[in-house]
Coordinates of C-alpha atoms and ligand atoms in Angstrom, one line a residue:
Chain N
M1 CA 0.0 0.1 0.1
A2 CA 0.9 3.7 -0.5
A3 CA 1.7 6.4 2.1
S4 CA -0.4 8.3 0.1
S5 CA -3.2 6.1 0.1
I6 CA -3.4 5.4 3.8
P7 CA -5.9 7.8 4.9
L8 CA -5.0 10.9 7.4
P9 CA -7.7 10.7 10.4
A10 CA -9.3 14.8 10.0
S11 CA -8.3 16.0 12.9
E12 CA -5.7 15.9 15.7
P13 CA -3.9 17.9 18.1
L14 CA -0.7 18.8 17.2
G15 CA 1.6 16.0 17.5
A16 CA -0.6 13.3 18.3
S17 CA -1.1 11.4 15.1
P18 CA 2.1 9.8 14.3
W19 CA 1.1 10.8 10.2
I20 CA 1.5 14.2 10.8
P21 CA 4.5 15.7 11.2
V22 CA 4.8 18.0 13.7
P23 CA 6.4 21.9 13.0
F24 CA 10.2 22.4 14.2
R25 CA 11.8 25.6 14.7
V26 CA 15.1 25.2 13.2
E27 CA 17.0 27.0 16.1
E28 CA 20.8 26.4 14.7
R29 CA 22.0 25.6 11.7
A30 CA 26.3 25.2 11.1
S31 CA 28.4 23.2 8.7
E32 CA 30.0 20.4 8.8
T33 CA 31.3 19.3 5.6
A34 CA 31.1 21.1 1.9
D35 CA 27.7 18.9 1.5
T36 CA 26.8 18.5 5.4
I37 CA 25.2 20.6 7.9
T38 CA 23.7 19.8 11.7
I39 CA 20.3 21.6 12.5
T40 CA 19.4 22.1 15.9
L41 CA 15.2 22.0 16.2
T42 CA 12.6 22.8 18.8
P43 CA 9.0 22.2 19.8
P44 CA 5.9 24.9 18.7
K45 CA 4.6 26.0 22.2
G46 CA 2.6 23.0 24.2
I47 CA 3.9 20.5 22.6
P48 CA 6.2 18.1 25.1
S49 CA 9.7 16.9 23.7
R50 CA 10.4 14.1 22.5
P51 CA 12.9 11.4 23.9
F52 CA 14.1 9.1 21.9
R53 CA 17.1 6.1 21.8
P54 CA 20.5 5.8 20.9
G55 CA 19.9 4.8 17.6
Q56 CA 16.2 6.7 16.0
F57 CA 15.1 8.4 13.6
N58 CA 12.8 11.4 12.3
M59 CA 11.1 11.4 9.6
L60 CA 11.0 15.2 8.2
Y61 CA 9.4 17.3 5.9
A62 CA 11.0 19.8 3.9
F63 CA 7.7 21.1 3.6
G64 CA 6.3 21.3 -0.4
V65 CA 9.1 19.7 -1.0
G66 CA 9.1 15.8 1.1
E67 CA 9.9 13.7 3.3
A68 CA 13.7 11.6 4.8
A69 CA 14.6 9.4 7.2
I70 CA 16.8 11.5 9.1
S71 CA 18.4 9.8 12.5
I72 CA 18.5 11.4 15.1
A73 CA 22.5 13.1 16.5
G74 CA 21.2 14.6 19.9
D75 CA 21.9 13.9 23.7
P76 CA 18.7 11.5 24.3
D77 CA 19.8 13.6 28.0
R78 CA 18.5 16.4 25.7
P79 CA 15.3 15.2 24.3
E80 CA 14.5 19.1 24.5
T81 CA 16.2 19.8 21.0
L82 CA 16.7 17.2 18.7
V83 CA 19.6 17.5 16.5
H84 CA 19.7 16.0 12.8
T85 CA 23.3 15.8 10.3
I86 CA 22.0 16.0 6.5
R87 CA 24.1 14.9 3.8
S88 CA 22.2 17.3 0.5
A89 CA 22.0 13.8 -1.3
G90 CA 18.6 14.9 -3.2
P91 CA 15.6 17.8 -3.2
V92 CA 14.4 16.7 0.7
S93 CA 17.7 16.4 2.2
A94 CA 19.0 19.4 -0.2
A95 CA 15.6 21.3 1.4
L96 CA 16.3 20.1 4.4
S97 CA 19.7 21.8 4.1
G98 CA 19.2 25.3 3.5
A99 CA 17.0 24.8 6.5
A100 CA 17.4 28.7 8.0
P101 CA 17.5 29.6 11.4
G102 CA 13.9 30.7 12.3
S103 CA 12.6 29.2 9.3
T104 CA 10.2 25.0 10.1
V105 CA 10.9 21.7 9.5
G106 CA 8.0 18.8 10.0
V107 CA 8.8 15.9 12.2
R108 CA 7.0 12.8 12.5
G109 CA 9.0 9.8 14.5
P110 CA 10.9 9.3 16.4
Y111 CA 10.7 5.7 15.0
G112 CA 13.0 2.9 15.1
T113 CA 13.9 0.4 17.8
G114 CA 17.8 1.4 17.7
W115 CA 20.7 0.3 19.4
P116 CA 21.0 -2.9 22.4
L117 CA 22.1 -0.4 24.2
A118 CA 22.0 -3.3 27.8
S119 CA 23.7 -6.3 25.6
A120 CA 26.7 -3.9 26.2
S121 CA 26.7 -3.5 29.3
G122 CA 29.5 -5.3 30.9
K123 CA 31.4 -5.8 27.9
D124 CA 33.7 -4.0 25.5
V125 CA 32.5 -1.9 23.5
V126 CA 33.9 -1.0 19.3
L127 CA 32.1 1.8 17.6
V128 CA 32.7 2.0 13.9
A129 CA 31.2 5.0 12.1
G130 CA 32.0 4.8 8.1
G131 CA 31.0 9.1 6.7
L132 CA 27.8 9.8 7.5
G133 CA 27.4 6.9 10.4
L134 CA 29.1 8.5 13.0
P135 CA 25.7 10.8 13.8
P136 CA 23.6 7.9 14.5
L137 CA 26.6 6.5 16.8
R138 CA 26.6 9.1 18.4
P139 CA 24.2 9.6 21.2
A140 CA 24.5 5.7 21.6
L141 CA 28.5 7.4 22.8
Y142 CA 26.6 10.6 24.3
E143 CA 24.4 7.3 26.3
M144 CA 28.1 4.6 27.6
L145 CA 29.7 8.1 29.1
R146 CA 27.6 9.1 30.5
H147 CA 27.3 6.0 31.8
R148 CA 31.3 5.1 31.8
D149 CA 31.0 2.8 34.4
R150 CA 28.6 0.4 32.8
Y151 CA 30.9 -0.6 30.5
G152 CA 34.8 -1.9 29.1
R153 CA 36.5 -0.3 27.3
I154 CA 34.9 1.8 24.4
E155 CA 36.7 1.9 21.1
V156 CA 35.5 4.1 17.9
I157 CA 37.2 4.0 15.3
Y158 CA 35.4 6.7 12.4
G159 CA 36.5 6.3 9.0
A160 CA 35.8 9.2 6.3
R161 CA 36.8 9.4 2.8
T162 CA 39.2 12.3 3.3
P163 CA 39.4 14.9 5.7
K164 CA 37.7 17.3 5.0
D165 CA 34.6 14.6 5.0
L166 CA 34.3 14.4 8.4
V167 CA 31.9 15.6 10.3
Y168 CA 32.0 16.9 14.5
Y169 CA 35.7 17.4 13.9
R170 CA 35.6 20.0 17.2
Q171 CA 33.8 17.8 19.6
I172 CA 36.2 14.7 18.0
Q173 CA 39.2 16.3 19.5
E174 CA 37.6 16.7 22.4
W175 CA 37.0 12.2 22.6
R176 CA 40.6 12.0 21.4
G177 CA 42.0 13.6 24.7
R178 CA 39.7 11.4 27.2
S179 CA 41.2 8.8 28.8
D180 CA 38.3 7.0 28.6
L181 CA 37.8 5.7 25.6
R182 CA 40.5 5.7 22.6
F183 CA 38.9 7.2 19.6
Q184 CA 40.5 6.5 16.0
T185 CA 40.3 8.7 13.3
T186 CA 41.5 7.1 9.6
V187 CA 41.2 8.3 6.1
D188 CA 40.9 6.9 2.6
A189 CA 43.0 9.4 1.9
A190 CA 45.3 12.6 2.5
G191 CA 47.2 15.5 1.2
R192 CA 50.3 16.5 3.6
E193 CA 48.5 18.5 5.8
W194 CA 46.9 16.2 7.8
Y195 CA 48.8 14.2 11.2
G196 CA 46.5 11.6 11.4
D197 CA 46.1 7.9 10.2
V198 CA 45.5 7.4 6.1
G199 CA 43.5 3.5 5.8
L200 CA 40.4 2.0 5.9
V201 CA 38.3 1.4 9.2
T202 CA 39.0 -1.9 9.0
A203 CA 42.5 -2.2 9.4
R204 CA 42.4 -0.9 12.8
V205 CA 39.6 -3.5 13.4
P206 CA 43.6 -5.9 14.5
D207 CA 44.9 -3.9 16.9
L208 CA 41.4 -2.5 18.9
R209 CA 42.6 -3.7 22.8
I210 CA 39.4 -5.9 23.6
D211 CA 38.5 -8.5 24.5
P212 CA 37.1 -9.7 21.8
S213 CA 34.3 -12.7 23.1
H214 CA 33.1 -9.9 25.3
T215 CA 32.4 -7.6 23.5
V216 CA 29.8 -5.6 21.8
A217 CA 30.3 -3.8 18.4
F218 CA 27.9 -1.1 16.9
L219 CA 28.4 -0.6 13.0
C220 CA 27.4 2.1 11.1
G221 CA 28.3 3.7 7.4
P222 CA 27.6 2.3 4.4
E223 CA 27.3 -0.7 3.3
I224 CA 29.5 -2.2 2.0
M225 CA 32.4 -0.5 5.0
M226 CA 29.9 -2.4 7.6
K227 CA 30.1 -6.0 5.9
F228 CA 34.6 -5.9 5.7
T229 CA 34.5 -4.1 9.1
A230 CA 32.3 -7.2 10.6
Q231 CA 34.6 -9.3 8.8
A232 CA 37.7 -7.8 10.1
L233 CA 35.6 -8.3 13.6
A234 CA 34.9 -11.8 13.2
A235 CA 38.7 -12.8 11.9
K236 CA 39.3 -10.3 16.0
G237 CA 37.2 -13.1 17.4
V238 CA 33.9 -11.0 18.6
P239 CA 30.8 -13.0 18.2
D240 CA 28.6 -13.1 15.0
G241 CA 25.7 -12.5 17.6
S242 CA 27.2 -9.7 19.0
I243 CA 27.6 -7.1 16.7
Y244 CA 24.8 -4.5 15.1
V245 CA 24.3 -2.8 12.0
S246 CA 21.8 0.1 11.1
L247 CA 20.9 -0.1 8.1
E248 CA 19.1 1.9 5.2
R249 CA 16.2 2.0 3.0
N250 CA 15.1 4.6 1.7
M251 CA 11.2 4.9 3.3
K252 CA 7.9 6.5 3.3
C253 CA 5.3 5.7 6.2
G254 CA 8.4 5.3 8.6
V255 CA 6.4 3.1 10.7
G256 CA 6.1 -0.7 9.5
L257 CA 2.6 0.1 7.5
C258 CA 3.5 0.6 3.7
G259 CA 6.1 -2.1 2.8
H260 CA 8.6 0.5 1.2
C261 CA 11.8 -1.0 3.9
Q262 CA 10.7 -4.2 4.0
L263 CA 14.3 -6.2 4.1
G264 CA 13.2 -10.5 3.9
P265 CA 10.5 -10.9 6.7
D266 CA 10.8 -7.7 8.6
F267 CA 11.0 -3.8 8.3
V268 CA 13.9 -0.9 8.0
C269 CA 11.8 1.4 10.0
R270 CA 10.2 -0.8 12.6
D271 CA 12.7 -3.2 13.3
G272 CA 15.5 -1.2 12.3
P273 CA 17.0 0.2 11.3
V274 CA 19.8 -2.0 13.9
F275 CA 19.6 -5.1 13.2
R276 CA 22.5 -7.8 14.7
Y277 CA 24.3 -8.8 11.7
Q278 CA 24.1 -12.4 11.3
D279 CA 20.1 -11.7 10.9
V280 CA 21.0 -9.7 8.1
R281 CA 24.3 -10.4 6.5
R282 CA 22.8 -11.9 3.4
F283 CA 21.0 -8.8 2.7
L284 CA 24.4 -6.7 2.5
S285 CA 24.6 -4.0 -0.7
V286 CA 21.8 -5.7 -1.6
R287 CA 20.4 -1.7 -2.2
E288 CA 17.0 -2.1 -4.0
L289 CA 14.4 -5.5 -2.7
Chain X
M1 CA 73.2 10.4 41.9
T2 CA 72.4 7.0 39.6
A3 CA 73.4 7.3 36.1
P4 CA 70.5 8.0 33.7
P5 CA 69.3 4.7 32.1
P6 CA 70.8 3.7 29.1
A7 CA 68.5 3.9 25.5
S8 CA 66.6 1.8 24.8
V9 CA 67.8 -0.9 22.7
L10 CA 65.2 -2.7 20.3
R11 CA 65.1 -6.4 19.7
L12 CA 63.9 -7.4 16.0
A13 CA 62.2 -10.4 18.3
D14 CA 59.8 -7.9 20.1
H15 CA 58.9 -6.8 16.5
K16 CA 55.2 -7.6 16.3
F17 CA 56.8 -9.1 12.4
F18 CA 58.8 -12.0 14.2
E19 CA 55.0 -12.2 17.1
G20 CA 55.6 -16.8 16.9
M21 CA 58.8 -17.1 14.4
I22 CA 60.9 -19.8 15.7
G23 CA 64.6 -21.4 14.8
G24 CA 66.1 -17.9 16.5
L25 CA 66.3 -16.1 13.1
P26 CA 65.1 -12.4 14.7
E27 CA 68.4 -13.4 17.6
R28 CA 70.0 -14.3 14.5
L29 CA 69.0 -10.8 12.0
Q30 CA 69.9 -8.5 15.1
A31 CA 73.5 -7.9 14.4
V32 CA 72.8 -6.7 11.3
A33 CA 69.9 -4.7 12.3
T34 CA 70.5 -0.5 12.5
E35 CA 68.8 0.9 15.1
R36 CA 67.1 5.1 14.0
A37 CA 65.0 7.2 15.5
Y38 CA 63.5 9.8 12.2
S39 CA 61.9 13.3 13.4
V40 CA 59.3 14.3 12.6
G41 CA 59.4 15.2 8.1
D42 CA 62.4 13.5 7.8
M43 CA 61.7 10.1 5.2
L44 CA 62.4 7.2 5.2
V45 CA 62.7 6.0 1.4
R46 CA 62.6 8.3 -1.5
E47 CA 61.2 7.1 -4.5
G48 CA 63.3 5.6 -7.2
D49 CA 65.6 5.3 -4.8
V50 CA 67.0 2.0 -4.0
A51 CA 65.7 0.1 -2.4
D52 CA 68.5 -1.7 0.3
R53 CA 67.1 -2.4 4.3
F54 CA 63.2 -4.3 5.2
I55 CA 62.3 -1.2 7.9
L56 CA 60.3 -2.2 10.8
V57 CA 58.5 0.6 12.7
F58 CA 58.8 0.1 16.8
E59 CA 57.2 3.5 17.3
G60 CA 55.5 6.2 15.6
K61 CA 54.0 7.2 12.7
V62 CA 55.1 7.1 9.7
A63 CA 53.1 8.5 5.5
L64 CA 53.1 6.3 2.0
E65 CA 52.9 8.6 0.2
I66 CA 52.6 8.8 -3.5
V67 CA 53.7 11.8 -6.2
L68 CA 51.7 12.5 -8.8
P69 CA 52.8 14.9 -12.0
D70 CA 50.9 18.4 -11.3
R71 CA 49.2 17.3 -7.8
P72 CA 50.0 17.7 -4.5
R73 CA 50.8 14.1 -2.8
V74 CA 48.2 12.1 -1.4
T75 CA 48.8 9.4 1.8
I76 CA 47.4 6.2 0.2
Q77 CA 48.6 4.9 4.4
T78 CA 50.6 5.1 7.7
L79 CA 51.5 2.5 9.3
G80 CA 52.6 2.9 13.1
G81 CA 54.3 0.7 15.6
G82 CA 54.5 -3.1 15.1
E83 CA 53.8 -2.6 11.2
V84 CA 56.6 -3.1 8.3
L85 CA 57.0 -1.1 5.8
G86 CA 56.7 -3.4 3.1
W87 CA 58.8 -5.6 0.4
S88 CA 60.6 -3.3 -1.6
W89 CA 64.1 -4.8 -1.0
L90 CA 62.9 -8.9 -1.4
L91 CA 62.2 -7.9 -5.3
P92 CA 64.5 -7.3 -8.3
P93 CA 65.1 -4.8 -9.2
P94 CA 65.1 -3.6 -5.7
Q95 CA 63.2 0.0 -5.8
W96 CA 61.1 2.1 -3.2
W97 CA 58.5 2.9 -5.2
L98 CA 56.6 5.1 -2.6
D99 CA 58.3 8.0 -0.1
A100 CA 57.9 7.5 3.0
R101 CA 57.3 10.4 5.9
A102 CA 58.1 10.5 8.9
V103 CA 54.6 12.2 10.5
K104 CA 55.6 11.6 13.9
R105 CA 58.9 10.9 16.3
T106 CA 59.8 7.3 14.6
R107 CA 61.8 4.7 15.4
T108 CA 62.1 2.2 13.6
L109 CA 64.4 -1.2 13.2
E110 CA 66.3 -2.7 9.6
I111 CA 67.9 -4.7 8.1
N112 CA 70.5 -4.0 5.8
A113 CA 68.4 -6.4 2.9
A114 CA 71.2 -7.6 1.0
K115 CA 72.9 -9.1 4.4
L116 CA 69.0 -10.5 5.0
R117 CA 68.6 -11.9 1.6
A118 CA 71.8 -13.6 1.6
T119 CA 70.6 -15.3 5.3
L120 CA 67.0 -16.4 3.7
D121 CA 68.6 -17.8 0.3
S122 CA 71.2 -19.8 2.6
H123 CA 69.0 -20.9 5.0
P124 CA 65.6 -22.3 3.5
E125 CA 63.9 -23.5 6.5
D126 CA 63.9 -19.7 8.6
G127 CA 63.3 -18.5 4.7
Y128 CA 60.3 -20.1 3.9
R129 CA 59.2 -19.3 8.1
F130 CA 60.3 -15.3 7.1
L131 CA 58.0 -15.3 3.6
L132 CA 55.2 -16.2 6.0
H133 CA 55.3 -13.9 8.3
L134 CA 55.7 -11.7 5.1
F135 CA 52.9 -12.8 3.4
P136 CA 50.2 -12.9 5.2
V137 CA 51.4 -8.3 4.9
V138 CA 51.5 -8.5 1.5
A139 CA 47.6 -9.8 1.4
Q140 CA 46.8 -7.3 4.2
R141 CA 47.7 -5.0 2.0
L142 CA 46.5 -6.2 -1.6
D143 CA 43.2 -6.3 0.7
H144 CA 42.8 -3.3 1.5
T145 CA 43.8 -1.8 -1.6
R146 CA 40.7 -3.4 -3.6
L147 CA 38.3 -1.6 -0.6
Q148 CA 40.3 1.7 -1.4
L149 CA 39.3 1.4 -5.0
M150 CA 35.9 -0.1 -4.7
D151 CA 35.4 3.3 -2.4
L152 CA 33.7 2.0 0.8
H153 CA 32.4 5.6 1.5
G154 CA 30.9 5.9 -2.6
R155 CA 27.6 7.3 -2.1
Ligands
FAD1 C1 16.8 4.4 9.2 C2 17.6 5.8 8.1 C3 18.4 6.7 8.6 C4 19.3 8.0 7.6 N1 19.3 9.3 8.6 C5 20.2 9.9 8.0 C6 20.9 10.6 8.3 O1 21.5 10.9 9.5 N2 21.8 11.9 7.5 C7 21.7 11.9 6.0 O2 21.8 12.7 6.1 N3 20.6 11.1 5.6 C8 19.9 10.3 6.3 N4 19.2 9.2 5.5 C9 19.4 8.8 4.7 C10 18.3 9.8 3.6 O3 16.8 9.6 3.6 C11 18.4 9.9 2.0 O4 19.4 10.3 1.4 C12 17.5 10.1 1.8 O5 16.4 9.7 0.2 C13 17.3 11.3 0.6 O6 16.8 12.1 0.3 P1 16.9 12.8 -0.9 O7 15.3 13.1 -1.5 O8 17.2 14.2 -0.3 O9 17.3 12.5 -2.2 P2 16.9 10.9 -3.1 O10 16.4 11.5 -4.3 O11 15.8 9.7 -2.4 O12 18.4 10.8 -3.7 C14 19.9 10.8 -3.6 C15 20.8 9.5 -3.6 O13 21.1 9.0 -2.5 C16 20.4 7.7 -3.2 N5 20.3 6.7 -1.8 C17 19.2 7.4 -1.3 N6 18.3 7.5 -0.5 C18 19.7 6.9 -0.2 C19 20.0 5.2 0.9 N7 18.7 5.2 2.3 N8 20.8 5.1 0.6 C20 21.7 4.7 0.4 N9 21.9 5.9 -1.2 C21 20.9 6.4 -0.6 C22 19.3 7.7 -3.9 O14 19.9 6.5 -4.4 C23 19.5 9.3 -4.4 O15 21.2 9.2 -5.2 C24 18.5 8.2 6.3 C25 17.9 7.2 5.5 C26 18.1 6.4 6.6 C27 16.8 4.9 6.2
FES2 S1 8.6 2.7 5.6 FE1 6.3 2.0 5.0 S2 7.0 0.9 6.2 FE2 9.0 0.9 6.6

C-alpha cells in the first residue's frame, strides 16, 4: 500500500498523530563539510519534547518538497532539542540542509528500535562509523560516556574518505583527549596537511584493545564498509551475534505500514534500522529489494 | 645520584612481525639490524631509490605517499608501531615505489637487504618461515587496496 493512500485523520491535535508532521523551529544550523550540515530543532509551544533512544530516527519533512528519514544525532539526555546531521543527496535532503534558523521543518518520530545498549553492559564496546555513520552512533556514545562505569573499554573507529569529509571535527578532538575512550580517526587518502591515520577502518580492527569474546560492536556507514568491518571483527574473535549494524532503506511511512523499506521478513523502519549482523548479512549491499 | 637509564635498545624479537617465529632468526638478524630515529618530516625512503633495507617500525607514525605529476602528493596509508614498510627490498629490481615520511617521532630497526636476502637464501627453512610472516602483510595490503578501489565511502 502506498503511503499516500493511507487515510489521514480529519483533525487531531499537533503531535497526536504519527502521520502529521509537527512543525519544529530551526534554532541553529552549522556547517560540517561541503555538503553536510547539522540542524538543531525545537518543538512548538505546548508540544512536549520527545524522548528518543540512541539509533532511532525521525522522518523530517521539508514543506512542499518531501520527507526523508534522518537519524537523531543529539544527546538522549537533552530531548528538548532535536539534533540532525544531513547530507545533501537529493531534493529533500537539499531542502532540509538549506533550512535557515527561524524556519520550520516537519517532524514525525522518533521511529525504529535503536542500538541495544543493554546488551553491551559489562562488556567492551566497539563503535565503527564510516562517513555519515557517526551521527547515528553519537547518541549511543553520549549515553555510554554518561554511564561510563557500565562498560569495559570503549573503542571508536571513525573513517571518512578525506579529512574534509569528517563531521563533528571539534568534538572529535575532545573525545580523543579522554582517557576513558580510545577514538581513532582514519581517512582513505589525505594531503600533507593531515597528520592523522590514513587507511581503511578495517585496518584498525586488528589493533583494537578489547576482549573479543566479551565485546559488542555497533557499525554504521555504507553497507560495503559494514560488511568488511564485520568480517574483520569476526576474524578478531568478536562473535557474529554481538555485531550490530544500522541499515538504510528508502522509507515512506516510517511506521511499518507501507512496505517500502522491507528487508526479507522485516521492515527497516519498524524492526530496525539496527539489526544483528548475522540476521541481515545476506542482504548487505543489495540496495533495493 | 644514579646515572640516567641507558636508552632502550630495540630488539627484532620484540617486533610483532617476528611474533611466534621459531628457529631463532630474529636473534641472528639482530647483528645486521640498525636502529634509527626519525623526527617529524624526515624521509625514511624516497620513490626511485634503491630498496636496500627491510624497515620495521617500532614507534611513531610513517606516511606512505604517492607523488603524482602536477598534483599534490597523496598519503595512501600510515604505518605505526608493529608494522613493516613493505617488500620492495625482496623483489628485483629492489626499488621503492613510494615515499615514506615520518609524521610523528619514529623509531625503527632496519635490516640490510643484501644480508637479509643472503641469510634467507642460505637457510631455506628460515626463508620459508620469514615468507610466511611477510605474506600476510602483502595479502592485507592487497585486500586494503581492493577495498580502497571499491571506495567504501562511496555514495
Ligand atoms: C534509518 C535512516 C536513517 C538515515 N539517517 C540519515 C542522516 O542522519 N543523515 C542523512 O543525511 N541521511 C540519512 N538517511 C538517508 C536519507 O534518508 C536519504 O538520503 C534520503 O533519501 C534523502 O532524500 P532526497 O530526496 O534528498 O534524496 P533522493 O532523491 O531520495 O536520493 C538521492 C540519492 O541518494 C540515493 N539514496 C537515497 N536514499 C539512500 C539510502 N538510504 N542509502 C543509499 N543511497 C540512498 C539515491 O539513490 C539517489 O542517488 C537515513 C536513511 C535511513 C533509512
Ligand atoms: S517505511 Fe513504510 S513500512 Fe517502513
